[in-house]
Short mmCIF file of C-alpha atoms in Angstrom, two decimals:
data_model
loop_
_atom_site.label_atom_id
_atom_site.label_comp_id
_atom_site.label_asym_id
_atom_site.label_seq_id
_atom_site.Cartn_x
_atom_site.Cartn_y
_atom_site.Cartn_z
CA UNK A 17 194.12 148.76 -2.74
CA UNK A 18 191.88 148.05 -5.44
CA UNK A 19 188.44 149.81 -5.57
CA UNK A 20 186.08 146.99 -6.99
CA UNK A 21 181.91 147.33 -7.49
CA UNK A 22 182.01 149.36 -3.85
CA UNK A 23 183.71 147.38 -2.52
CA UNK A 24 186.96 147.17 -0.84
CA UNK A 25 189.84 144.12 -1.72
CA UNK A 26 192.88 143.56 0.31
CA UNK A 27 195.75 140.61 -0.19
CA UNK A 28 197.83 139.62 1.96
CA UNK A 29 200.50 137.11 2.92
CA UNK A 30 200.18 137.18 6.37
CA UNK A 31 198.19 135.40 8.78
CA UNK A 32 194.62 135.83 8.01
CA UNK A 33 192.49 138.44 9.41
CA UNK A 34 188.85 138.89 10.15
CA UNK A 35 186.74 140.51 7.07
CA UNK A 36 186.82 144.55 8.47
CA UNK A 37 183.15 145.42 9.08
CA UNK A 38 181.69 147.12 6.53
CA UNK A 39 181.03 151.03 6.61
CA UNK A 40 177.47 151.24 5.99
CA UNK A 41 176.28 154.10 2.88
CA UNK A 42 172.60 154.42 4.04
CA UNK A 43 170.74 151.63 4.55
CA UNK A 44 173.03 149.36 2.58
CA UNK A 45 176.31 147.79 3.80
CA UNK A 46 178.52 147.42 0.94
CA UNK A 47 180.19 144.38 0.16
CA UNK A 48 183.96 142.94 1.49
CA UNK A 49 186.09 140.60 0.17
CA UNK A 50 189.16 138.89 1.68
CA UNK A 51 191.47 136.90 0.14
CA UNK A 52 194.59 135.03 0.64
CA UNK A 53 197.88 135.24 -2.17
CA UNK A 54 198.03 131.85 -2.78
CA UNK A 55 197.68 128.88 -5.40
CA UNK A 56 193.84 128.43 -4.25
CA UNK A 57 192.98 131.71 -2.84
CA UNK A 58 190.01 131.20 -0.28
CA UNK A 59 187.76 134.54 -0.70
CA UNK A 60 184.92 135.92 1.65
CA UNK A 61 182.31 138.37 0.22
CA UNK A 62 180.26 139.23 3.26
CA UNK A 63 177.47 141.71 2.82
CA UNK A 64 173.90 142.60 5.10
CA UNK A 65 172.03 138.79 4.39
CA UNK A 66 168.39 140.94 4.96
CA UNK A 67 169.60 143.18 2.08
CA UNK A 68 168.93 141.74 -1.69
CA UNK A 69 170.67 144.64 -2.68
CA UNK A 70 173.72 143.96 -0.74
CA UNK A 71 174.00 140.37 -1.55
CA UNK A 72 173.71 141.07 -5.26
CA UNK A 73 176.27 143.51 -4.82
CA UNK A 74 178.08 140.91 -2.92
CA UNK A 75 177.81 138.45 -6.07
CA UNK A 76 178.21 140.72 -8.90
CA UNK A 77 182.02 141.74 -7.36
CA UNK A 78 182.56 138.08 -7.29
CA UNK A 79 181.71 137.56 -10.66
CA UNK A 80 183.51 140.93 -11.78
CA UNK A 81 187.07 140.10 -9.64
CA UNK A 82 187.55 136.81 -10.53
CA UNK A 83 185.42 135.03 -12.98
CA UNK A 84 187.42 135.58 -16.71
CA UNK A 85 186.72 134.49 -19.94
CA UNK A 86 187.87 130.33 -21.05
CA UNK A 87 187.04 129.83 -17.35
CA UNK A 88 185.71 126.32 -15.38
CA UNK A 89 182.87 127.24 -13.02
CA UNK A 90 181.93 125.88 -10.04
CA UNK A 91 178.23 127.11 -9.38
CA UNK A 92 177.15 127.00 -5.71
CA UNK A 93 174.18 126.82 -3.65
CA UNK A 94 171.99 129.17 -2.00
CA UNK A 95 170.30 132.52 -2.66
CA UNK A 96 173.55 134.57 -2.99
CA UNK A 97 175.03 132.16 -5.52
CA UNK A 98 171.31 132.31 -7.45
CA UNK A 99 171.94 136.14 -7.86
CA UNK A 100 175.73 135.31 -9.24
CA UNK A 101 174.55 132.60 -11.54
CA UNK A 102 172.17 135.16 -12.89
CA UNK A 103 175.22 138.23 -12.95
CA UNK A 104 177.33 135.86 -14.68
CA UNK A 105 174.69 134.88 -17.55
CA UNK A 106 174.25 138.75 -17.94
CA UNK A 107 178.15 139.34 -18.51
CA UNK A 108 178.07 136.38 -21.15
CA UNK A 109 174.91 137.53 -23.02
CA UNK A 110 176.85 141.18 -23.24
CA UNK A 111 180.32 139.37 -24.48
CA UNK A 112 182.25 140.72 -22.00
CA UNK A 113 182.05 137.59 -21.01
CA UNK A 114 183.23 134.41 -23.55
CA UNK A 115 183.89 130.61 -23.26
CA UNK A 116 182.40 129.69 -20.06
CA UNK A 117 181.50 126.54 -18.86
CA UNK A 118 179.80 126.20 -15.28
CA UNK A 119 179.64 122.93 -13.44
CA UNK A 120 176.42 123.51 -11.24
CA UNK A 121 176.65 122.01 -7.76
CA UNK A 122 172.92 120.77 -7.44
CA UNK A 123 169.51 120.84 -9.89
CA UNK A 124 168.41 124.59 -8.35
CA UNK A 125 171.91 125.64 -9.46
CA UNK A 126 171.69 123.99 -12.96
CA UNK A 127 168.10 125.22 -13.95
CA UNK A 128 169.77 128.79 -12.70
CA UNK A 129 172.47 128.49 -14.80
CA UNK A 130 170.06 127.29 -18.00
CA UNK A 131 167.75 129.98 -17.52
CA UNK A 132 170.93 132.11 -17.84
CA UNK A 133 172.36 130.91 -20.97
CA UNK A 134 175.42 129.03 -19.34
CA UNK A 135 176.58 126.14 -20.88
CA UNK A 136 176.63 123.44 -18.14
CA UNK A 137 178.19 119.88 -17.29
CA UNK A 138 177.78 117.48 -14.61
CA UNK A 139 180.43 117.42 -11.92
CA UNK A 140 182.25 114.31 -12.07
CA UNK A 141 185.77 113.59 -9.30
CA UNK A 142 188.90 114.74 -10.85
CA UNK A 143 187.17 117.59 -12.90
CA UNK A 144 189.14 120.67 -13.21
CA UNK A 145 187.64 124.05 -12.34
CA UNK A 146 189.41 127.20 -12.12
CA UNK A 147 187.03 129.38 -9.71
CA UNK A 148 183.79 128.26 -7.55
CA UNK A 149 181.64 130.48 -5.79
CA UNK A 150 179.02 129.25 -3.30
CA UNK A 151 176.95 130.03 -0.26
CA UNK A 152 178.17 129.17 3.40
CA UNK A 153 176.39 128.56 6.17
CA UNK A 154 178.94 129.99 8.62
CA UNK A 155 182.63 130.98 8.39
CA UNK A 156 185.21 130.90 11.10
CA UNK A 157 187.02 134.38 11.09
CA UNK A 158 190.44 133.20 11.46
CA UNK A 159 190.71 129.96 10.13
CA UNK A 160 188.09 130.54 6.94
CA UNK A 161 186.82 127.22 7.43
CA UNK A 162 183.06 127.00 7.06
CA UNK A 163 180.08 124.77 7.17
CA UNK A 164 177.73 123.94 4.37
CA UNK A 165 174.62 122.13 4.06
CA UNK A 166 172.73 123.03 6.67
CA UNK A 167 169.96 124.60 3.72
CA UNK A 168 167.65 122.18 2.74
CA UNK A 169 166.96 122.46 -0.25
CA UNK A 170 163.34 123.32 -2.21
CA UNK A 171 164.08 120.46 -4.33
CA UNK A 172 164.37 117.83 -2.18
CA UNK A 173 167.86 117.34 -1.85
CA UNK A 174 170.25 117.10 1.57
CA UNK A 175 173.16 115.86 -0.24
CA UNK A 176 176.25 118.42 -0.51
CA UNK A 177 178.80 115.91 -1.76
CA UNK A 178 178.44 117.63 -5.10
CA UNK A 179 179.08 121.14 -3.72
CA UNK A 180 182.08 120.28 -1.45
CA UNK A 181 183.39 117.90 -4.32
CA UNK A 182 183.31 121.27 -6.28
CA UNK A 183 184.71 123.67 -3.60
CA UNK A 184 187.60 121.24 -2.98
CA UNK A 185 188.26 120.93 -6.98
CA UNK A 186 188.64 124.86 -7.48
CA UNK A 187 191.96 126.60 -7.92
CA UNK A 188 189.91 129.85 -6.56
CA UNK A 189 187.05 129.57 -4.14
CA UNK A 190 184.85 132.51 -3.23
CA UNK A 191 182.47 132.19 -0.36
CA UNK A 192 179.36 134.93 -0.54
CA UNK A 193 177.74 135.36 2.89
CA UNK A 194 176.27 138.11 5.06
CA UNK A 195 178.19 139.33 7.59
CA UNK A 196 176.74 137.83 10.90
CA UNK A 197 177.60 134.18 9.14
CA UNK A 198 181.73 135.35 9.87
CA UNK A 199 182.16 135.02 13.56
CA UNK A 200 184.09 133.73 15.89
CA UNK A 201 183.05 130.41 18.03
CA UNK A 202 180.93 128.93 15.55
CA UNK A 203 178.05 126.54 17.45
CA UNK A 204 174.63 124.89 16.19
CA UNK A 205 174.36 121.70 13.59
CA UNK A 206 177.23 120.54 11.44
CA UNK A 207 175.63 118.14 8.79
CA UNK A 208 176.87 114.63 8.67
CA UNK A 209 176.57 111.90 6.07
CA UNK A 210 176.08 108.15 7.66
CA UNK A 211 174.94 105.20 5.82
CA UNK A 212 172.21 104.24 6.27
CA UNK A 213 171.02 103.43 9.67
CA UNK A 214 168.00 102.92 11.79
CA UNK A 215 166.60 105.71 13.88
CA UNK A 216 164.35 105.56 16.67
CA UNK A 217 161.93 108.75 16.32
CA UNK A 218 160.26 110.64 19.34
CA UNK A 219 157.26 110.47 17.63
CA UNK A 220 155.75 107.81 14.75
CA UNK A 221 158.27 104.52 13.88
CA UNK A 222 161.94 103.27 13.26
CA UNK A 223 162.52 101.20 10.25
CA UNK A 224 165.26 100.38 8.04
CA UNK A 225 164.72 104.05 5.85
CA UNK A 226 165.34 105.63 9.00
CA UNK A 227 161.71 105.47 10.27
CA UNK A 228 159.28 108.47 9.53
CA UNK A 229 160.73 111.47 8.11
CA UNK A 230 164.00 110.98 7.28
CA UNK A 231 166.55 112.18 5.27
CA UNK A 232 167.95 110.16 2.57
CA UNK A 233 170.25 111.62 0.21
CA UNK A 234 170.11 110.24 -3.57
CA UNK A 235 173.30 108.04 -2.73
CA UNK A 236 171.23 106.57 -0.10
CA UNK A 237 172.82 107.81 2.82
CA UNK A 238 171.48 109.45 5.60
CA UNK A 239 171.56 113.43 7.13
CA UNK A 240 172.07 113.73 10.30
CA UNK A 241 173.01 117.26 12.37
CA UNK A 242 175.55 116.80 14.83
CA UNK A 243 174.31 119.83 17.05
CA UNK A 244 176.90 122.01 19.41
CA UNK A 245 175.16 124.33 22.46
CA UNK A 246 178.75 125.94 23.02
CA UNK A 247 181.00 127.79 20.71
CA UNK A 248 183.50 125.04 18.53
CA UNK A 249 187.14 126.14 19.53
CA UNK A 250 188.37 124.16 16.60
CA UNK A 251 185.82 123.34 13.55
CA UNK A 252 189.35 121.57 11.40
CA UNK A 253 189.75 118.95 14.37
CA UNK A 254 185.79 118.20 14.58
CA UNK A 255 186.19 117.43 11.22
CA UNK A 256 189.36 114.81 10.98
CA UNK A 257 187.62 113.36 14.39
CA UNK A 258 184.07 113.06 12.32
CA UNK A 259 186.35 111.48 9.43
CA UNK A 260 187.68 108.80 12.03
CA UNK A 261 184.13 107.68 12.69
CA UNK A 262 183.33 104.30 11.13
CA UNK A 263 179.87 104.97 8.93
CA UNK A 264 180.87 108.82 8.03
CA UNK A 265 180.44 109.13 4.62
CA UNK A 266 180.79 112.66 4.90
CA UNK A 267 180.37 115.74 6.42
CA UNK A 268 179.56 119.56 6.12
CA UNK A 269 183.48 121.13 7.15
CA UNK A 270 185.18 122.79 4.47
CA UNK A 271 188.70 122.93 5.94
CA UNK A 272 192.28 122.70 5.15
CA UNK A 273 191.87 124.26 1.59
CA UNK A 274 195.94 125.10 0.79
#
């Protein structure tokens, strides 16, 4: 057992088990990580989402277990991933850091990364990266699949095909949550991407934009959020049956990661 930032990191071959719940020093809950001992090891840094404190801690043992130098990395979304992007510009600035090249997963992430002093390039399919870290919405406990995109974004932008393009490219994958986002029976939205389609709204008018308000990713397809009232049993077989669904471009499931 490795003591790391505070924090506690286990391996294990076995089944996977729930993130422990973190003994609390104070006020702050310290960060835990969980991994898997394989060729892409899924990790989850969980730490008290009210606390900045803990979520930087959260970040900085991501960036301090598994981010080396000559690395590819995948830079996520969300506030957790903002304070790792920031961590990880520190390290390089220091040199303890060298020859790192992040591939940002949407234009919040890049202008982090720039601000940072990381040398950046645009994600393209086939691209090789050796770790990615990013913000999830929610994580299944046993399964560790989770659900992004349900943030919309400051800038304007409901498309996640970047950031799952990303997560699915890395070798490594670290997710950085708080620790009421790992649970068991997972419900509420699960973002899908349609083409583009006609809506009829409650309120104003339907057109061929998806009437007033919509959400139209840069691709041109359309956000919609599949919404559950009762705990999902299974989030990996909502996902091949969305996949199955003629018009699904996409959808918000990260799942069967090897």
């Amino acid at each position: 057992m490795d003591a790391v930032a505070g924090a506690s990191v286990s391996s294990s071959s076995a089944r996977l088990r729930p993130c422990p719940r973190p003994r609390r020093i104070g006020n702050v809950a310290p960060a835990t990580v969980r991994r898997r001992s394989r060729r892409r090891a899924v990790t989850c840094a969980a730490a008290a989402d009210a606390d900045v404190v803990g979520l930087f801690d959260a970040a900085k043992l991501t960036v301090d277990r598994f981010v080396e130098s000559g690395m590819v990395v995948g830079l996520g979304s969300g506030p957790a991933s903002g304070l790792a992007i920031q961590y990880l510009g520190t390290r390089l600035r220091r040199g303890s850091l060298t020859g790192i090249l992040g591939i940002p997963s949407s234009t919040i992430s890049a202008s982090e990364a720039e601000k940072a002093g990381i040398q950046v390039s645009s994600y393209e399919e086939g691209t090789q990266i050796d770790f990615a870290f990013t913000d999830a919405d929610i994580i299944e406990e046993d399964t560790m699949t989770a659900v992004i995109g349900r943030r919309k974004t400051e800038s304007g932008e409901p498309s996640f095909m970047v950031e799952k393009g990303i997560v699915k490219s890395a070798d490594k994958l670290a997710f950085i949550i708080g620790h009421e986002k790992y649970v068991k029976g997972i419900e509420g939205s699960i973002p899908v991407l349609v083409k583009s389609v006609w809506r009829r709204p409650s309120i104003g008018t339907a057109g061929p934009l998806g009437g007033d308000f919509p959400l139209v990713t840069k691709e041109g397809h359309h956000v919609l959020d599949v919404i559950f009232t009762t705990p999902i049993p299974d989030l990996g077989k909502v996902a091949e049956s969305l996949e199955k669904i003629a018009g699904v471009v996409d959808h918000g499931i990260v799942s069967s990661i090897p």
